[in-house]
Structures are given as structure tokens and as C-alpha cells.
Amino acid sequence: QVQLVESGGGLVHPGGSLTLSCAASGSDSSINAMGWFRQVPGKEREFVSYIRWSHTITLYADSVKGRFTISRDSAKNTMYLQMDSLKPEDTAVYYCAAHRGGDHRYSSSYDDWGQGTQVTVSS
């Protein structure tokens, strides 16, 4: 099992940028992919982005493609989500999690969820 801690959220104006971090502690050699999800009150957790270590495969939800960039620093055991051109509809709590198999778009394919970090995009 691995412990994940998100950070980097905050308040930003539309069009602005934020970089989220997901630091992993503990050891779990079975993890070879992770993802970012987001959630607003009253709605289900929504897939944002996915990264797999082998071949550095990255995938994005259509709503963020071209604006968000997922990356990983293996030496620091940290995953990042660079978010540019932010829109009010990006406002949500953002979570990272370890992918355990199955369709990368579904939250049921992940576990070891972090506590989340709030991102608010507002003028």
C-alpha cells in the first residue's frame, strides 16, 4: 500500500495556471500507473488524466486535453498535474490515486486515494 498526498491547489483567475503535486510515500512495486480525478459537490468523481510508467503513456479527458499536462518524477516519487488556461468549470477537489487495473476512466480502477486539494477558478 502507498500513501498519497496532494498539494498545490488554490484560488486562481480564469486563464491562470496551477501545478498540483501528488507525493507518494511507502512502497508498492505493483504500481505502474496513476491518475488524477476531480469532484464537485453532488457529482461523481470525474477522470482527468492518467500516466503509465512504461512508455510514459499519458491520457486526458477531452475537457482538459491541450490545457493540462501530467508528469512524474520517479526520483521524487511525485506525480504532477500542470493546469493551464484554467476555466471556472475546472473548479473542483482534485484527487490522485494508484491505478490497479481496468479502464483508466473509472474511479473503481484505482485505490490509495489521497485526501484531495481544492482548486477554485474565479474572477
PDB file of C-alpha atoms in Angstrom:
ATOM      1  CA  GLN A   1       0.000   0.000   0.000  1.00  0.00           C
ATOM      2  CA  VAL A   2       1.124   3.561  -0.688  1.00  0.00           C
ATOM      3  CA  GLN A   3       0.107   6.844   0.901  1.00  0.00           C
ATOM      4  CA  LEU A   4      -0.647   9.714  -1.445  1.00  0.00           C
ATOM      5  CA  VAL A   5      -0.738  13.410  -0.519  1.00  0.00           C
ATOM      6  CA  GLU A   6      -1.934  16.079  -2.931  1.00  0.00           C
ATOM      7  CA  SER A   7      -0.888  19.722  -2.742  1.00  0.00           C
ATOM      8  CA  GLY A   8      -0.782  22.850  -4.861  1.00  0.00           C
ATOM      9  CA  GLY A   9      -4.442  23.761  -5.022  1.00  0.00           C
ATOM     10  CA  GLY A  10      -5.728  27.272  -4.527  1.00  0.00           C
ATOM     11  CA  LEU A  11      -7.658  30.184  -5.982  1.00  0.00           C
ATOM     12  CA  VAL A  12      -6.781  31.330  -9.483  1.00  0.00           C
ATOM     13  CA  HIS A  13      -8.329  33.667 -12.042  1.00  0.00           C
ATOM     14  CA  PRO A  14      -9.727  32.314 -15.298  1.00  0.00           C
ATOM     15  CA  GLY A  15      -6.903  31.834 -17.763  1.00  0.00           C
ATOM     16  CA  GLY A  16      -4.403  31.275 -14.974  1.00  0.00           C
ATOM     17  CA  SER A  17      -2.257  28.262 -14.121  1.00  0.00           C
ATOM     18  CA  LEU A  18      -1.665  25.920 -11.214  1.00  0.00           C
ATOM     19  CA  THR A  19       0.537  22.885 -10.700  1.00  0.00           C
ATOM     20  CA  LEU A  20      -0.738  20.101  -8.483  1.00  0.00           C
ATOM     21  CA  SER A  21       1.598  17.596  -6.849  1.00  0.00           C
ATOM     22  CA  CYS A  22       0.908  14.088  -5.618  1.00  0.00           C
ATOM     23  CA  ALA A  23       3.644  12.797  -3.317  1.00  0.00           C
ATOM     24  CA  ALA A  24       3.813   9.074  -2.663  1.00  0.00           C
ATOM     25  CA  SER A  25       5.235   7.534   0.468  1.00  0.00           C
ATOM     26  CA  GLY A  26       5.543   3.894   1.355  1.00  0.00           C
ATOM     27  CA  SER A  27       6.466   1.160  -1.041  1.00  0.00           C
ATOM     28  CA  ASP A  28       4.340  -0.661  -3.564  1.00  0.00           C
ATOM     29  CA  SER A  29       6.211  -2.098  -6.507  1.00  0.00           C
ATOM     30  CA  SER A  30       2.952  -3.235  -8.104  1.00  0.00           C
ATOM     31  CA  ILE A  31       2.015   0.346  -9.016  1.00  0.00           C
ATOM     32  CA  ASN A  32       2.849   1.157 -12.623  1.00  0.00           C
ATOM     33  CA  ALA A  33       0.235   3.820 -13.324  1.00  0.00           C
ATOM     34  CA  MET A  34      -1.582   6.617 -11.540  1.00  0.00           C
ATOM     35  CA  GLY A  35      -4.304   9.090 -12.275  1.00  0.00           C
ATOM     36  CA  TRP A  36      -5.922  12.389 -11.393  1.00  0.00           C
ATOM     37  CA  PHE A  37      -9.652  12.764 -10.786  1.00  0.00           C
ATOM     38  CA  ARG A  38     -11.793  15.703  -9.699  1.00  0.00           C
ATOM     39  CA  GLN A  39     -15.090  16.053  -7.930  1.00  0.00           C
ATOM     40  CA  VAL A  40     -17.619  18.788  -7.274  1.00  0.00           C
ATOM     41  CA  PRO A  41     -20.334  18.526  -4.627  1.00  0.00           C
ATOM     42  CA  GLY A  42     -23.263  16.409  -5.718  1.00  0.00           C
ATOM     43  CA  LYS A  43     -21.455  14.857  -8.660  1.00  0.00           C
ATOM     44  CA  GLU A  44     -19.432  11.700  -9.204  1.00  0.00           C
ATOM     45  CA  ARG A  45     -15.675  11.730  -9.267  1.00  0.00           C
ATOM     46  CA  GLU A  46     -14.557  12.573 -12.810  1.00  0.00           C
ATOM     47  CA  PHE A  47     -11.483  11.283 -14.638  1.00  0.00           C
ATOM     48  CA  VAL A  48      -8.950  13.983 -15.540  1.00  0.00           C
ATOM     49  CA  SER A  49      -5.672  12.355 -16.525  1.00  0.00           C
ATOM     50  CA  TYR A  50      -3.645   9.121 -16.389  1.00  0.00           C
ATOM     51  CA  ILE A  51       0.018   8.237 -16.657  1.00  0.00           C
ATOM     52  CA  ARG A  52       1.647   4.834 -17.025  1.00  0.00           C
ATOM     53  CA  TRP A  53       5.324   4.425 -16.330  1.00  0.00           C
ATOM     54  CA  SER A  54       6.101   2.082 -19.233  1.00  0.00           C
ATOM     55  CA  HIS A  55       6.459   4.038 -22.466  1.00  0.00           C
ATOM     56  CA  THR A  56       5.306   7.078 -20.457  1.00  0.00           C
ATOM     57  CA  ILE A  57       1.748   6.750 -21.712  1.00  0.00           C
ATOM     58  CA  THR A  58      -0.426   9.756 -20.852  1.00  0.00           C
ATOM     59  CA  LEU A  59      -4.173  10.120 -21.342  1.00  0.00           C
ATOM     60  CA  TYR A  60      -6.556  13.013 -20.768  1.00  0.00           C
ATOM     61  CA  ALA A  61     -10.243  13.729 -20.523  1.00  0.00           C
ATOM     62  CA  ASP A  62     -11.485  15.662 -23.538  1.00  0.00           C
ATOM     63  CA  SER A  63     -12.404  18.577 -21.280  1.00  0.00           C
ATOM     64  CA  VAL A  64      -8.771  19.172 -20.298  1.00  0.00           C
ATOM     65  CA  LYS A  65      -6.869  17.966 -23.357  1.00  0.00           C
ATOM     66  CA  GLY A  66      -4.445  20.609 -24.591  1.00  0.00           C
ATOM     67  CA  ARG A  67      -4.622  22.544 -21.298  1.00  0.00           C
ATOM     68  CA  PHE A  68      -3.432  20.056 -18.658  1.00  0.00           C
ATOM     69  CA  THR A  69      -0.169  18.084 -18.614  1.00  0.00           C
ATOM     70  CA  ILE A  70       0.504  15.073 -16.400  1.00  0.00           C
ATOM     71  CA  SER A  71       4.037  14.067 -15.500  1.00  0.00           C
ATOM     72  CA  ARG A  72       6.043  12.099 -12.977  1.00  0.00           C
ATOM     73  CA  ASP A  73       9.393  12.454 -11.241  1.00  0.00           C
ATOM     74  CA  SER A  74      10.395   8.930 -10.253  1.00  0.00           C
ATOM     75  CA  ALA A  75      13.349  10.147  -8.174  1.00  0.00           C
ATOM     76  CA  LYS A  76      10.997  12.228  -6.024  1.00  0.00           C
ATOM     77  CA  ASN A  77       8.152   9.686  -6.082  1.00  0.00           C
ATOM     78  CA  THR A  78       5.890  12.525  -7.139  1.00  0.00           C
ATOM     79  CA  MET A  79       3.297  12.963  -9.863  1.00  0.00           C
ATOM     80  CA  TYR A  80       2.268  16.377 -11.177  1.00  0.00           C
ATOM     81  CA  LEU A  81      -0.635  17.969 -12.991  1.00  0.00           C
ATOM     82  CA  GLN A  82       0.224  21.215 -14.754  1.00  0.00           C
ATOM     83  CA  MET A  83      -3.029  23.073 -15.382  1.00  0.00           C
ATOM     84  CA  ASP A  84      -3.033  25.991 -17.817  1.00  0.00           C
ATOM     85  CA  SER A  85      -5.782  28.162 -19.284  1.00  0.00           C
ATOM     86  CA  LEU A  86      -7.972  27.344 -16.324  1.00  0.00           C
ATOM     87  CA  LYS A  87     -11.729  27.821 -16.593  1.00  0.00           C
ATOM     88  CA  PRO A  88     -14.401  28.246 -13.898  1.00  0.00           C
ATOM     89  CA  GLU A  89     -15.675  24.759 -14.766  1.00  0.00           C
ATOM     90  CA  ASP A  90     -12.319  23.327 -13.643  1.00  0.00           C
ATOM     91  CA  THR A  91     -13.266  24.235 -10.070  1.00  0.00           C
ATOM     92  CA  ALA A  92     -13.279  21.021  -8.016  1.00  0.00           C
ATOM     93  CA  VAL A  93     -11.427  18.978  -5.440  1.00  0.00           C
ATOM     94  CA  TYR A  94      -8.634  17.178  -7.246  1.00  0.00           C
ATOM     95  CA  TYR A  95      -7.533  13.696  -6.154  1.00  0.00           C
ATOM     96  CA  CYS A  96      -4.676  11.414  -7.146  1.00  0.00           C
ATOM     97  CA  ALA A  97      -4.810   7.647  -6.902  1.00  0.00           C
ATOM     98  CA  ALA A  98      -2.954   4.494  -7.874  1.00  0.00           C
ATOM     99  CA  HIS A  99      -4.284   2.565 -10.855  1.00  0.00           C
ATOM    100  CA  ARG A 100      -4.837  -1.112 -10.084  1.00  0.00           C
ATOM    101  CA  GLY A 101      -6.169  -2.367 -13.394  1.00  0.00           C
ATOM    102  CA  GLY A 102      -9.217  -1.923 -15.559  1.00  0.00           C
ATOM    103  CA  ASP A 103     -10.491   1.041 -17.531  1.00  0.00           C
ATOM    104  CA  HIS A 104      -8.423   4.098 -16.582  1.00  0.00           C
ATOM    105  CA  ARG A 105     -11.507   6.348 -16.849  1.00  0.00           C
ATOM    106  CA  TYR A 106     -13.319   4.759 -13.905  1.00  0.00           C
ATOM    107  CA  SER A 107     -12.580   5.549 -10.282  1.00  0.00           C
ATOM    108  CA  SER A 108     -13.234   1.900  -9.382  1.00  0.00           C
ATOM    109  CA  SER A 109      -9.973   1.034 -11.178  1.00  0.00           C
ATOM    110  CA  TYR A 110      -7.994   2.978  -8.570  1.00  0.00           C
ATOM    111  CA  ASP A 111      -7.255   2.876  -4.857  1.00  0.00           C
ATOM    112  CA  ASP A 112      -4.936   4.509  -2.285  1.00  0.00           C
ATOM    113  CA  TRP A 113      -6.708   7.822  -2.853  1.00  0.00           C
ATOM    114  CA  GLY A 114      -5.219  10.999  -1.451  1.00  0.00           C
ATOM    115  CA  GLN A 115      -7.217  13.462   0.631  1.00  0.00           C
ATOM    116  CA  GLY A 116      -7.688  15.898  -2.251  1.00  0.00           C
ATOM    117  CA  THR A 117      -6.756  19.517  -2.891  1.00  0.00           C
ATOM    118  CA  GLN A 118      -9.238  22.273  -3.714  1.00  0.00           C
ATOM    119  CA  VAL A 119      -8.893  24.197  -6.963  1.00  0.00           C
ATOM    120  CA  THR A 120     -11.107  27.254  -7.411  1.00  0.00           C
ATOM    121  CA  VAL A 121     -11.153  29.210 -10.658  1.00  0.00           C
ATOM    122  CA  SER A 122     -12.946  32.502 -10.216  1.00  0.00           C
ATOM    123  CA  SER A 123     -12.621  36.163 -11.029  1.00  0.00           C
TER     124      SER A 123
END
